[in-house]
Every structure is written in C-alpha cells, then in structure tokens.
GROMACS .gro file of C-alpha atoms in nm:
model
  455
    1MET     CA    1   5.168   0.453  -2.886
    2ALA     CA    2   5.218   0.805  -3.013
    3GLY     CA    3   5.434   0.701  -3.307
    4ILE     CA    4   5.222   0.893  -3.555
    5GLY     CA    5   5.292   1.211  -3.358
    6PHE     CA    6   5.652   1.209  -3.480
    7GLU     CA    7   5.541   1.184  -3.842
    8LEU     CA    8   5.282   1.459  -3.800
    9ARG     CA    9   5.536   1.689  -3.638
   10ARG     CA   10   5.778   1.622  -3.924
   11ILE     CA   11   5.511   1.719  -4.177
   12LEU     CA   12   5.413   2.034  -3.985
   13ARG     CA   13   5.775   2.155  -3.972
   14LYS     CA   14   5.742   2.240  -4.342
   15ASN     CA   15   5.503   2.517  -4.227
   16THR     CA   16   5.319   2.540  -4.558
   17LEU     CA   17   4.950   2.527  -4.641
   18LEU     CA   18   4.992   2.191  -4.816
   19SER     CA   19   5.177   2.049  -4.516
   20TYR     CA   20   4.880   2.132  -4.290
   21VAL     CA   21   4.639   1.974  -4.539
   22GLU     CA   22   4.865   1.667  -4.556
   23ALA     CA   23   4.890   1.638  -4.177
   24TYR     CA   24   4.517   1.676  -4.119
   25GLY     CA   25   4.438   1.431  -4.399
   26LEU     CA   26   4.678   1.171  -4.263
   27ALA     CA   27   4.542   1.218  -3.910
   28ALA     CA   28   4.183   1.188  -4.033
   29VAL     CA   29   4.237   0.859  -4.217
   30VAL     CA   30   4.454   0.696  -3.951
   31GLY     CA   31   4.235   0.830  -3.671
   32SER     CA   32   3.902   0.736  -3.824
   33GLY     CA   33   4.029   0.406  -3.959
   34PRO     CA   34   3.807   0.142  -4.117
   35TRP     CA   35   3.508   0.232  -3.898
   36VAL     CA   36   3.418   0.556  -4.078
   37LEU     CA   37   3.549   0.436  -4.413
   38SER     CA   38   3.327   0.131  -4.379
   39ILE     CA   39   3.021   0.351  -4.332
   40LEU     CA   40   3.112   0.551  -4.643
   41ALA     CA   41   3.176   0.237  -4.847
   42LEU     CA   42   2.853   0.072  -4.732
   43MET     CA   43   2.649   0.382  -4.815
   44VAL     CA   44   2.801   0.393  -5.164
   45ILE     CA   45   2.743   0.019  -5.212
   46GLY     CA   46   2.381   0.060  -5.105
   47LEU     CA   47   2.329   0.344  -5.354
   48LEU     CA   48   2.504   0.159  -5.639
   49SER     CA   49   2.305  -0.159  -5.574
   50ILE     CA   50   1.972   0.014  -5.627
   51GLY     CA   51   1.841  -0.099  -5.965
   52ARG     CA   52   2.095  -0.384  -5.989
   53ILE     CA   53   1.982  -0.612  -5.706
   54PHE     CA   54   1.618  -0.717  -5.689
   55PRO     CA   55   1.421  -0.697  -5.477
   56SER     CA   56   1.566  -0.385  -5.314
   57SER     CA   57   1.497  -0.534  -4.970
   58LEU     CA   58   1.807  -0.750  -5.025
   59ILE     CA   59   2.022  -0.435  -5.001
   60VAL     CA   60   1.867  -0.356  -4.661
   61GLN     CA   61   1.934  -0.713  -4.549
   62PHE     CA   62   2.301  -0.681  -4.645
   63LEU     CA   63   2.343  -0.349  -4.461
   64VAL     CA   64   2.174  -0.485  -4.149
   65LEU     CA   65   2.388  -0.799  -4.141
   66VAL     CA   66   2.706  -0.594  -4.181
   67THR     CA   67   2.592  -0.362  -3.902
   68TYR     CA   68   2.554  -0.658  -3.667
   69MET     CA   69   2.897  -0.785  -3.770
   70MET     CA   70   3.044  -0.443  -3.693
   71ALA     CA   71   2.874  -0.421  -3.354
   72GLY     CA   72   2.965  -0.773  -3.247
   73SER     CA   73   3.325  -0.751  -3.363
   74LEU     CA   74   3.383  -0.415  -3.191
   75LEU     CA   75   3.242  -0.548  -2.864
   76LEU     CA   76   3.445  -0.870  -2.869
   77SER     CA   77   3.772  -0.719  -2.987
   78GLY     CA   78   3.720  -0.417  -2.761
   79ALA     CA   79   3.786  -0.640  -2.461
   80PHE     CA   80   4.136  -0.709  -2.599
   81GLN     CA   81   4.228  -0.405  -2.807
   82VAL     CA   82   4.316  -0.152  -2.535
   83LEU     CA   83   4.464  -0.427  -2.315
   84LEU     CA   84   4.693  -0.542  -2.597
   85THR     CA   85   4.785  -0.188  -2.703
   86ARG     CA   86   4.897  -0.100  -2.349
   87PHE     CA   87   5.095  -0.424  -2.324
   88ILE     CA   88   5.272  -0.355  -2.654
   89SER     CA   89   5.337   0.007  -2.554
   90ASP     CA   90   5.508  -0.109  -2.234
   91ARG     CA   91   5.720  -0.359  -2.425
   92LEU     CA   92   5.826  -0.093  -2.675
   93PHE     CA   93   5.919   0.138  -2.386
   94GLU     CA   94   6.135  -0.144  -2.248
   95ARG     CA   95   6.284  -0.187  -2.599
   96ASN     CA   96   6.156  -0.545  -2.613
   97ASP     CA   97   6.034  -0.504  -2.970
   98HIS     CA   98   6.069  -0.878  -3.033
   99LYS     CA   99   5.764  -0.941  -2.810
  100VAL     CA  100   5.528  -0.735  -3.026
  101THR     CA  101   5.450  -0.972  -3.312
  102PRO     CA  102   5.418  -1.296  -3.108
  103ASN     CA  103   5.171  -1.139  -2.867
  104LEU     CA  104   4.971  -0.981  -3.148
  105LEU     CA  105   4.942  -1.319  -3.319
  106GLY     CA  106   4.858  -1.483  -2.987
  107CYS     CA  107   4.584  -1.230  -2.924
  108MET     CA  108   4.453  -1.276  -3.277
  109LEU     CA  109   4.440  -1.651  -3.218
  110VAL     CA  110   4.244  -1.610  -2.893
  111VAL     CA  111   4.003  -1.360  -3.048
  112SER     CA  112   3.956  -1.574  -3.360
  113MET     CA  113   3.865  -1.876  -3.148
  114LEU     CA  114   3.622  -1.676  -2.934
  115ALA     CA  115   3.470  -1.511  -3.243
  116SER     CA  116   3.426  -1.848  -3.414
  117VAL     CA  117   3.257  -2.004  -3.112
  118LEU     CA  118   3.033  -1.701  -3.055
  119GLY     CA  119   2.952  -1.668  -3.426
  120ILE     CA  120   2.863  -2.035  -3.467
  121ALA     CA  121   2.645  -2.026  -3.154
  122ILE     CA  122   2.451  -1.718  -3.272
  123LEU     CA  123   2.421  -1.818  -3.638
  124GLY     CA  124   2.305  -2.164  -3.532
  125LEU     CA  125   1.990  -2.000  -3.394
  126THR     CA  126   1.909  -1.824  -3.722
  127GLU     CA  127   1.732  -1.949  -4.033
  128LEU     CA  128   1.981  -1.816  -4.286
  129ASP     CA  129   2.123  -2.014  -4.577
  130SER     CA  130   2.441  -2.206  -4.499
  131ALA     CA  131   2.645  -2.002  -4.750
  132VAL     CA  132   2.524  -1.675  -4.594
  133LYS     CA  133   2.609  -1.807  -4.248
  134MET     CA  134   2.960  -1.900  -4.360
  135SER     CA  135   3.024  -1.561  -4.519
  136LEU     CA  136   2.892  -1.387  -4.205
  137LEU     CA  137   3.117  -1.597  -3.982
  138CYS     CA  138   3.423  -1.526  -4.196
  139GLY     CA  139   3.348  -1.155  -4.204
  140PHE     CA  140   3.294  -1.146  -3.829
  141VAL     CA  141   3.624  -1.319  -3.750
  142VAL     CA  142   3.814  -1.097  -3.996
  143LEU     CA  143   3.666  -0.779  -3.847
  144CYS     CA  144   3.756  -0.885  -3.493
  145ASN     CA  145   4.118  -0.926  -3.601
  146LEU     CA  146   4.117  -0.606  -3.806
  147TRP     CA  147   4.023  -0.394  -3.503
  148LEU     CA  148   4.318  -0.545  -3.315
  149ILE     CA  149   4.556  -0.464  -3.598
  150ILE     CA  150   4.428  -0.105  -3.610
  151GLY     CA  151   4.581  -0.055  -3.265
  152PHE     CA  152   4.923  -0.089  -3.425
  153LEU     CA  153   4.875   0.175  -3.693
  154SER     CA  154   5.057   0.442  -3.495
  155GLY     CA  155   5.341   0.207  -3.411
  156MET     CA  156   5.428   0.089  -3.760
  157LYS     CA  157   5.552   0.427  -3.892
  158GLN     CA  158   5.442   0.337  -4.247
  159TYR     CA  159   5.152   0.577  -4.257
  160TYR     CA  160   5.120   0.638  -4.628
  161ARG     CA  161   5.116   0.265  -4.696
  162ILE     CA  162   4.846   0.234  -4.432
  163VAL     CA  163   4.640   0.514  -4.585
  164LEU     CA  164   4.674   0.364  -4.933
  165THR     CA  165   4.581   0.020  -4.799
  166LEU     CA  166   4.266   0.146  -4.626
  167CYS     CA  167   4.154   0.361  -4.917
  168GLY     CA  168   4.246   0.095  -5.173
  169GLY     CA  169   4.065  -0.182  -4.985
  170TYR     CA  170   3.740   0.012  -4.953
  171THR     CA  171   3.762   0.138  -5.310
  172LEU     CA  172   3.801  -0.223  -5.422
  173MET     CA  173   3.497  -0.315  -5.215
  174VAL     CA  174   3.285  -0.049  -5.385
  175LEU     CA  175   3.413  -0.144  -5.734
  176GLY     CA  176   3.348  -0.512  -5.666
  177ALA     CA  177   2.990  -0.444  -5.564
  178TRP     CA  178   2.943  -0.228  -5.872
  179LEU     CA  179   3.120  -0.428  -6.143
  180LEU     CA  180   3.078  -0.791  -6.044
  181PRO     CA  181   2.757  -0.972  -6.138
  182PRO     CA  182   2.497  -0.931  -5.863
  183PHE     CA  183   2.443  -1.236  -5.642
  184GLY     CA  184   2.215  -1.077  -5.388
  185VAL     CA  185   2.301  -1.072  -5.018
  186LEU     CA  186   2.553  -1.355  -5.048
  187GLY     CA  187   2.753  -1.180  -5.320
  188LEU     CA  188   2.770  -0.853  -5.127
  189LEU     CA  189   2.871  -1.031  -4.807
  190ILE     CA  190   3.150  -1.220  -4.985
  191ILE     CA  191   3.283  -0.897  -5.136
  192PHE     CA  192   3.271  -0.727  -4.796
  193ALA     CA  193   3.446  -1.011  -4.611
  194ALA     CA  194   3.710  -1.055  -4.885
  195CYS     CA  195   3.803  -0.685  -4.891
  196GLN     CA  196   3.815  -0.661  -4.511
  197GLY     CA  197   4.037  -0.968  -4.512
  198LEU     CA  198   4.264  -0.812  -4.774
  199ILE     CA  199   4.303  -0.496  -4.564
  200ALA     CA  200   4.374  -0.700  -4.249
  201PHE     CA  201   4.638  -0.920  -4.413
  202VAL     CA  202   4.818  -0.631  -4.584
  203LEU     CA  203   4.835  -0.436  -4.256
  204LEU     CA  204   4.950  -0.751  -4.076
  205PHE     CA  205   5.224  -0.788  -4.338
  206PHE     CA  206   5.344  -0.436  -4.255
  207ILE     CA  207   5.356  -0.528  -3.884
  208LEU     CA  208   5.555  -0.844  -3.950
  209ARG     CA  209   5.806  -0.645  -4.154
  210THR     CA  210   5.835  -0.373  -3.891
  211PHE     CA  211   5.879  -0.583  -3.576
  212SER     CA  212   6.122  -0.875  -3.564
  213ALA     CA  213   6.040  -1.176  -3.347
  214ASN     CA  214   6.217  -1.475  -3.196
  215LYS     CA  215   5.905  -1.694  -3.185
  216LEU     CA  216   5.571  -1.719  -3.359
  217ILE     CA  217   5.305  -1.692  -3.086
  218ALA     CA  218   5.309  -1.573  -2.725
  219PHE     CA  219   5.041  -1.507  -2.464
  220ASP     CA  220   5.234  -1.274  -2.235
  221PHE     CA  221   4.959  -1.013  -2.279
  222LEU     CA  222   4.745  -1.234  -2.050
  223ASP     CA  223   5.011  -1.251  -1.778
  224PRO     CA  224   4.865  -1.077  -1.469
  225LYS     CA  225   5.212  -0.939  -1.387
  226GLN     CA  226   5.233  -0.757  -1.721
  227ALA     CA  227   4.871  -0.697  -1.822
  228PHE     CA  228   4.616  -0.443  -1.698
  229PHE     CA  229   4.285  -0.624  -1.710
  230SER     CA  230   4.096  -0.310  -1.611
  231LEU     CA  231   4.171  -0.189  -1.966
  232ALA     CA  232   3.986  -0.491  -2.103
  233LEU     CA  233   3.675  -0.369  -1.923
  234VAL     CA  234   3.737  -0.015  -2.051
  235GLY     CA  235   3.743  -0.136  -2.411
  236LEU     CA  236   3.436  -0.355  -2.366
  237LEU     CA  237   3.228  -0.093  -2.185
  238TYR     CA  238   3.329   0.186  -2.422
  239ASN     CA  239   3.207  -0.007  -2.725
  240LEU     CA  240   2.898  -0.117  -2.534
  241GLY     CA  241   2.833   0.248  -2.448
  242VAL     CA  242   2.857   0.341  -2.815
  243TRP     CA  243   2.623   0.063  -2.933
  244VAL     CA  244   2.378   0.012  -2.648
  245ASP     CA  245   2.128   0.270  -2.777
  246LYS     CA  246   2.111   0.083  -3.110
  247PHE     CA  247   2.060  -0.247  -2.925
  248VAL     CA  248   1.776  -0.095  -2.725
  249PHE     CA  249   1.598   0.029  -3.038
  250TRP     CA  250   1.647  -0.305  -3.212
  251SER     CA  251   1.499  -0.493  -2.915
  252HIS     CA  252   1.175  -0.291  -2.902
  253PRO     CA  253   0.915  -0.428  -3.147
  254GLU     CA  254   0.731  -0.095  -3.166
  255VAL     CA  255   1.035   0.082  -3.317
  256SER     CA  256   1.201  -0.206  -3.506
  257PHE     CA  257   1.124  -0.490  -3.741
  258GLU     CA  258   1.278  -0.825  -3.834
  259VAL     CA  259   1.486  -0.795  -4.150
  260ILE     CA  260   1.636  -1.140  -4.202
  261GLY     CA  261   1.690  -1.452  -3.995
  262GLY     CA  262   1.604  -1.294  -3.659
  263PHE     CA  263   1.823  -0.986  -3.713
  264ARG     CA  264   1.627  -0.670  -3.646
  265ALA     CA  265   1.665  -0.306  -3.748
  266SER     CA  266   1.500   0.017  -3.642
  267TYR     CA  267   1.314   0.183  -3.927
  268ILE     CA  268   1.346   0.526  -3.767
  269TYR     CA  269   1.674   0.525  -3.572
  270ASP     CA  270   1.944   0.351  -3.775
  271LEU     CA  271   1.982   0.573  -4.081
  272PRO     CA  272   2.023   0.908  -3.901
  273ILE     CA  273   2.272   0.776  -3.644
  274PHE     CA  274   2.500   0.616  -3.902
  275VAL     CA  275   2.489   0.921  -4.129
  276ALA     CA  276   2.573   1.133  -3.823
  277TYR     CA  277   2.885   0.925  -3.754
  278LEU     CA  278   3.043   1.067  -4.068
  279ALA     CA  279   3.062   1.396  -3.875
  280ILE     CA  280   3.344   1.264  -3.657
  281ILE     CA  281   3.603   1.278  -3.938
  282PRO     CA  282   3.709   1.645  -3.883
  283GLY     CA  283   3.706   1.603  -3.507
  284MET     CA  284   3.912   1.284  -3.527
  285ALA     CA  285   4.167   1.462  -3.748
  286VAL     CA  286   4.210   1.742  -3.494
  287PHE     CA  287   4.204   1.492  -3.208
  288MET     CA  288   4.483   1.287  -3.363
  289LEU     CA  289   4.687   1.590  -3.472
  290HIS     CA  290   4.689   1.783  -3.144
  291MET     CA  291   4.673   1.499  -2.893
  292GLU     CA  292   4.948   1.297  -3.061
  293THR     CA  293   5.176   1.596  -3.118
  294ASP     CA  294   5.145   1.879  -2.865
  295PHE     CA  295   5.000   1.692  -2.569
  296ALA     CA  296   5.200   1.372  -2.625
  297LYS     CA  297   5.522   1.572  -2.643
  298SER     CA  298   5.458   1.771  -2.324
  299ASN     CA  299   5.342   1.454  -2.145
  300GLU     CA  300   5.667   1.280  -2.239
  301LYS     CA  301   5.876   1.575  -2.119
  302PHE     CA  302   5.694   1.581  -1.783
  303TYR     CA  303   5.747   1.214  -1.706
  304ASN     CA  304   6.104   1.219  -1.836
  305SER     CA  305   6.175   1.500  -1.592
  306VAL     CA  306   6.022   1.296  -1.310
  307ARG     CA  307   6.222   0.983  -1.399
  308ASP     CA  308   6.549   1.171  -1.455
  309GLY     CA  309   6.534   1.356  -1.123
  310GLY     CA  310   6.445   1.702  -1.249
  311THR     CA  311   6.405   1.990  -1.006
  312LEU     CA  312   6.068   2.053  -0.846
  313GLU     CA  313   6.043   2.383  -1.030
  314SER     CA  314   6.097   2.214  -1.367
  315VAL     CA  315   5.840   1.948  -1.282
  316TYR     CA  316   5.584   2.219  -1.199
  317LEU     CA  317   5.662   2.410  -1.519
  318LEU     CA  318   5.638   2.099  -1.739
  319LYS     CA  319   5.314   2.000  -1.569
  320ASP     CA  320   5.169   2.345  -1.637
  321GLN     CA  321   5.274   2.315  -2.002
  322MET     CA  322   5.109   1.974  -2.026
  323VAL     CA  323   4.785   2.110  -1.880
  324LEU     CA  324   4.799   2.402  -2.123
  325ASP     CA  325   4.851   2.167  -2.420
  326CYS     CA  326   4.563   1.950  -2.300
  327LYS     CA  327   4.333   2.250  -2.274
  328ASN     CA  328   4.442   2.374  -2.615
  329SER     CA  329   4.388   2.030  -2.772
  330LEU     CA  330   4.039   2.001  -2.625
  331TYR     CA  331   3.964   2.356  -2.734
  332GLN     CA  332   4.077   2.286  -3.091
  333ILE     CA  333   3.865   1.970  -3.103
  334PHE     CA  334   3.567   2.161  -2.963
  335LYS     CA  335   3.616   2.445  -3.210
  336VAL     CA  336   3.656   2.232  -3.522
  337GLN     CA  337   3.388   1.980  -3.425
  338GLY     CA  338   3.154   2.267  -3.331
  339LEU     CA  339   3.205   2.430  -3.669
  340THR     CA  340   3.149   2.096  -3.841
  341LEU     CA  341   2.833   2.046  -3.638
  342ALA     CA  342   2.702   2.393  -3.728
  343LEU     CA  343   2.762   2.336  -4.100
  344LEU     CA  344   2.602   1.991  -4.096
  345LEU     CA  345   2.300   2.120  -3.907
  346LEU     CA  346   2.269   2.388  -4.173
  347TRP     CA  347   2.302   2.141  -4.459
  348SER     CA  348   2.118   1.846  -4.302
  349GLU     CA  349   1.817   1.877  -4.528
  350GLU     CA  350   2.036   1.882  -4.840
  351ILE     CA  351   2.236   1.583  -4.715
  352LEU     CA  352   1.924   1.374  -4.660
  353THR     CA  353   1.790   1.477  -5.000
  354LEU     CA  354   2.120   1.382  -5.167
  355LEU     CA  355   2.118   1.042  -4.997
  356LYS     CA  356   1.748   0.996  -5.090
  357ILE     CA  357   1.649   0.967  -4.724
  358ASP     CA  358   1.306   1.082  -4.609
  359LEU     CA  359   1.311   1.430  -4.451
  360ALA     CA  360   1.107   1.288  -4.163
  361TYR     CA  361   1.446   1.183  -4.021
  362LEU     CA  362   1.567   1.545  -4.008
  363HIS     CA  363   1.499   1.617  -3.640
  364LEU     CA  364   1.656   1.289  -3.529
  365LEU     CA  365   1.961   1.365  -3.744
  366TYR     CA  366   2.002   1.699  -3.564
  367VAL     CA  367   2.005   1.526  -3.226
  368ASP     CA  368   2.239   1.249  -3.341
  369LEU     CA  369   2.486   1.499  -3.485
  370VAL     CA  370   2.511   1.667  -3.145
  371GLY     CA  371   2.559   1.331  -2.971
  372VAL     CA  372   2.827   1.212  -3.212
  373SER     CA  373   3.015   1.543  -3.181
  374LEU     CA  374   3.018   1.507  -2.802
  375GLN     CA  375   3.145   1.151  -2.840
  376VAL     CA  376   3.462   1.286  -3.006
  377ILE     CA  377   3.531   1.494  -2.693
  378VAL     CA  378   3.470   1.186  -2.475
  379MET     CA  379   3.732   1.001  -2.681
  380ALA     CA  380   3.979   1.283  -2.628
  381ILE     CA  381   3.918   1.281  -2.252
  382LEU     CA  382   3.973   0.906  -2.238
  383ASN     CA  383   4.293   0.949  -2.436
  384VAL     CA  384   4.428   1.196  -2.180
  385MET     CA  385   4.334   0.958  -1.898
  386PHE     CA  386   4.528   0.680  -2.071
  387TYR     CA  387   4.833   0.905  -2.101
  388LEU     CA  388   4.808   0.985  -1.729
  389ASP     CA  389   4.757   0.613  -1.653
  390ARG     CA  390   4.423   0.680  -1.484
  391ARG     CA  391   4.279   0.341  -1.574
  392TYR     CA  392   4.011   0.318  -1.308
  393GLU     CA  393   3.886   0.670  -1.375
  394ALA     CA  394   3.860   0.578  -1.743
  395LEU     CA  395   3.675   0.259  -1.647
  396SER     CA  396   3.431   0.456  -1.431
  397LEU     CA  397   3.371   0.706  -1.711
  398VAL     CA  398   3.288   0.445  -1.975
  399ALA     CA  399   3.069   0.261  -1.724
  400VAL     CA  400   2.873   0.583  -1.672
  401MET     CA  401   2.849   0.627  -2.051
  402ALA     CA  402   2.715   0.274  -2.104
  403LEU     CA  403   2.468   0.291  -1.815
  404THR     CA  404   2.330   0.637  -1.894
  405ASN     CA  405   2.300   0.559  -2.265
  406PHE     CA  406   2.100   0.245  -2.185
  407VAL     CA  407   1.872   0.406  -1.926
  408LEU     CA  408   1.812   0.733  -2.112
  409THR     CA  409   1.746   0.553  -2.442
  410GLU     CA  410   1.486   0.334  -2.273
  411ILE     CA  411   1.324   0.647  -2.129
  412SER     CA  412   1.331   0.821  -2.468
  413ILE     CA  413   1.141   0.532  -2.627
  414MET     CA  414   0.883   0.547  -2.349
  415LEU     CA  415   0.836   0.923  -2.406
  416GLY     CA  416   0.764   0.883  -2.777
  417PRO     CA  417   0.910   0.962  -3.123
  418GLN     CA  418   0.977   1.329  -3.047
  419MET     CA  419   1.238   1.221  -2.788
  420TYR     CA  420   1.420   0.958  -2.998
  421GLY     CA  421   1.795   1.019  -3.003
  422TYR     CA  422   1.798   1.236  -2.692
  423GLY     CA  423   1.903   0.941  -2.477
  424PHE     CA  424   2.227   0.901  -2.675
  425ALA     CA  425   2.294   1.276  -2.692
  426LEU     CA  426   2.226   1.337  -2.321
  427SER     CA  427   2.442   1.039  -2.227
  428MET     CA  428   2.735   1.181  -2.422
  429LEU     CA  429   2.676   1.525  -2.269
  430LEU     CA  430   2.675   1.388  -1.913
  431THR     CA  431   2.982   1.175  -1.983
  432THR     CA  432   3.167   1.473  -2.132
  433MET     CA  433   3.090   1.700  -1.835
  434LEU     CA  434   3.182   1.432  -1.582
  435GLY     CA  435   3.501   1.350  -1.774
  436LEU     CA  436   3.610   1.715  -1.775
  437VAL     CA  437   3.550   1.744  -1.400
  438TRP     CA  438   3.750   1.427  -1.331
  439LEU     CA  439   4.027   1.537  -1.567
  440ASN     CA  440   4.058   1.870  -1.390
  441ARG     CA  441   4.081   1.691  -1.056
  442GLN     CA  442   4.348   1.455  -1.189
  443PHE     CA  443   4.565   1.744  -1.305
  444ASP     CA  444   4.526   1.917  -0.968
  445ARG     CA  445   4.659   1.604  -0.792
  446LEU     CA  446   4.909   1.501  -1.059
  447GLU     CA  447   5.233   1.585  -0.874
  448TYR     CA  448   5.116   1.424  -0.550
  449GLU     CA  449   4.998   1.103  -0.717
  450THR     CA  450   5.304   1.084  -0.942
  451PHE     CA  451   5.550   1.096  -0.651
  452MET     CA  452   5.357   0.961  -0.352
  453LEU     CA  453   5.137   0.681  -0.486
  454GLN     CA  454   5.393   0.491  -0.695
  455ARG     CA  455   5.500   0.146  -0.576
   0.00000   0.00000   0.00000
C-alpha cells in the first residue's frame, strides 16, 4: 500500500527546501505513527506528573502498565496487521474497494473479542482495583484496534488530517494529564485510554469516508483462498522479536522488580531502551520517503513490464533500476540513521541529564542506540521482501530475529551487567547481515522466479 508515495512525490516535485522539510516531516509522522509519539507523550506525562501525583511511585506504575498494554496489543494485533494489509492491498489492486471497510471492521471485531478474552484472563490473575482493571482492558482493546487502523494510513490519502489527528490526540493526552485534577494511576490510565480511543475513532472515520462498502462486516480476510497466513506469523514473530528482550529482563528477579499487581519492570533495562527508540524517527522518515517513492515506483514499473509482455531487455533494465533504487534507499537509511546515531552517542550524557535519568544508564543507552538503529534497517529489508512477495524469507528472517534476541539476551544476563543490551544489539546485527545476504540472493534470482515459479 504505497499510497503515501504518490503524495510524497507530489511534494518533492516542488523542489524547494521547504518541500523537502515537508516531505520528511510527513514521512516521519506517518512512518513512526503512534508508537514513537506514545513514547514521547508518556515521557512528557511522567515528567509533568512529578510533584503533582503522590507518591511518585504511582507514576512508575502507570508507565509500566501502559508498557505492558503496548507490548500485548502489538503482539496480538501483529498476527492480523500484515495479513489484513496484504489482503486489502490485493483487493485494491483488483479495484474491489468495496471490500476494504467490511473486512477491516470484521478484523477489528475478531481482534476485539480476542483482546477482551485475553485481557480478562490476565487481569483476573492480578490484584488490581476493579476500576484500574477496567481502564486497562479498555486501553488494551483500543490499542489492538489502533494498530490495525494504522495499516491503512498510506491508503487513505488524507495525510495531513492523519498527522493532525495523531499530533492532536497525543497533545490532548499530555494536556489532560497536566490540567485535570490528579487521580493517581486510574486517572492517568483513563486519560491514556480515552485519547487513544479518540485517535482510533477519528482515523476510522476517515477510512469509512474514503472507502465505500455494500455491507457492514466481512471475514474474507480469513478465507484461505485469499489470505496469506504466513504473513500472520511474520507480524507475530516480528513484534515478538522486538519485545522478547524486555520480556526476558522482566522475568528475571535479579534484574527486575514487581511494580503493581504482578506486573514487573527492569530497573536497569527499561529506561535506556525506550529512550533509544526515539532515535528511529529520522531513519523512519528516510525509510518511508525513499522506499515508498523511488523503490516503490521502480518495483511497479518492473512488474507492469512483466504483466504487459515487455521485452526481455526492458525487463532486465527495469530490474537493474529496481536493484539500484533499493541499494540507494538502504544507503540513505544507513547514512541518515548513522548520522543520527553518531549525534545521539555524542549527546547521550546531556540527554540523560535533561531527562533526569541517572548517568549509570549511559553505557546501556549506547548499546541500545546501536540496536535500535539496526532495527530500522531490518524493517527496510522486510519491506523490500514484502514488495518482492518473499513471504517465507521474511518469515525466516523474523524467526531468526526473535530466536537470537531471546537466546543472546539470556546469555547477556548470565554474563553480568556489563553485557546488558548486547543481546538485543547483536540480534539486530545478525538479522541485518542475514537479511542483506538473502535480499541479494533474491535479486539475483528475481527474473527466474518471476517467470518460472508462478502458478
């Protein structure tokens, strides 16, 4: 769903400095989405709540509960997000736009039911207050649906409304936490869930206005003849690969502690890794801009030539151009993310001081910044694999990422504090190198597999 590529190309045709700033800004917000904006908003809420909410441990409890909501919702919705996005992309290619909204609503219904059952089962084992449990459940269900809706951002072609909705929703969240009377953890959770719900419903409204429908709900996305269930595993394993190192740290009593109602946090690992995730914003902007413009355009030309019976020479030339655009896109991501990494490594001490975080976290922040920067390249590699329809290669890659992150993180804990974070960083490095090797092999065999292995 490279719809945003058309808008970005339109902006870049102006060929002015402001047009480049506009394009990169739009790509950064749409590419990063609520995930990064949520981290920013939560950090600001945590800082603003100091001195207003007593005791201060309640702020930590709120942040930990939201982190678990984020992790759980990304894992659950991840099993449907890529699957649904591919299904919708195929229907749009067939010009069956009327199937978009019913299947989105059907998927949201399935995910909401699963999230409710899973949330009730988990919260039933905790000792939290009933009101806190209810707000957690509502927030969890809303987040699961929000991640599904995010998959449609590039297909709605209403990008400035989307940007304003995301920024407005998170600004409202921060203002609500700052201006409304403090009600401890419950009050902050209600504000969080309400603002996430507002964002989800406004974006859903945009979808309903964009895509017409002849019925309310459909479940065609689960039809084995139309769905690619391998993509469900890709989405699940990718999110598991991103979160498994946090789960490992939370499960080890020597590096974690119970915060509230059985939910644990790592006193040494959590802060640096979540601060480091803010470093993906520049890389995501470049990733979105180049992948969804240059590479998407050359990819479309190549397959159009194949479908329309182009000459062998033209197919070879268009394939070479696609490979060149892929290399250039990866190079641009590497260059910009590398520069971002260098600057953040240089300013890490000042950043921790500004955020009032102990400088003892400095070394771990260095390692996490490297790991997060490599993760952006992994995302770009997966994106190319999706364009080339290499589903099983993508599945193998995310399986390697999840397995190596789990194993290496366990080993890093066994080796002691000086090795914390290296499991995540090494996992992303290995996944990146393996992904580049596989991508090179796929391009070498592209013509053969395109013509000879189609059924």
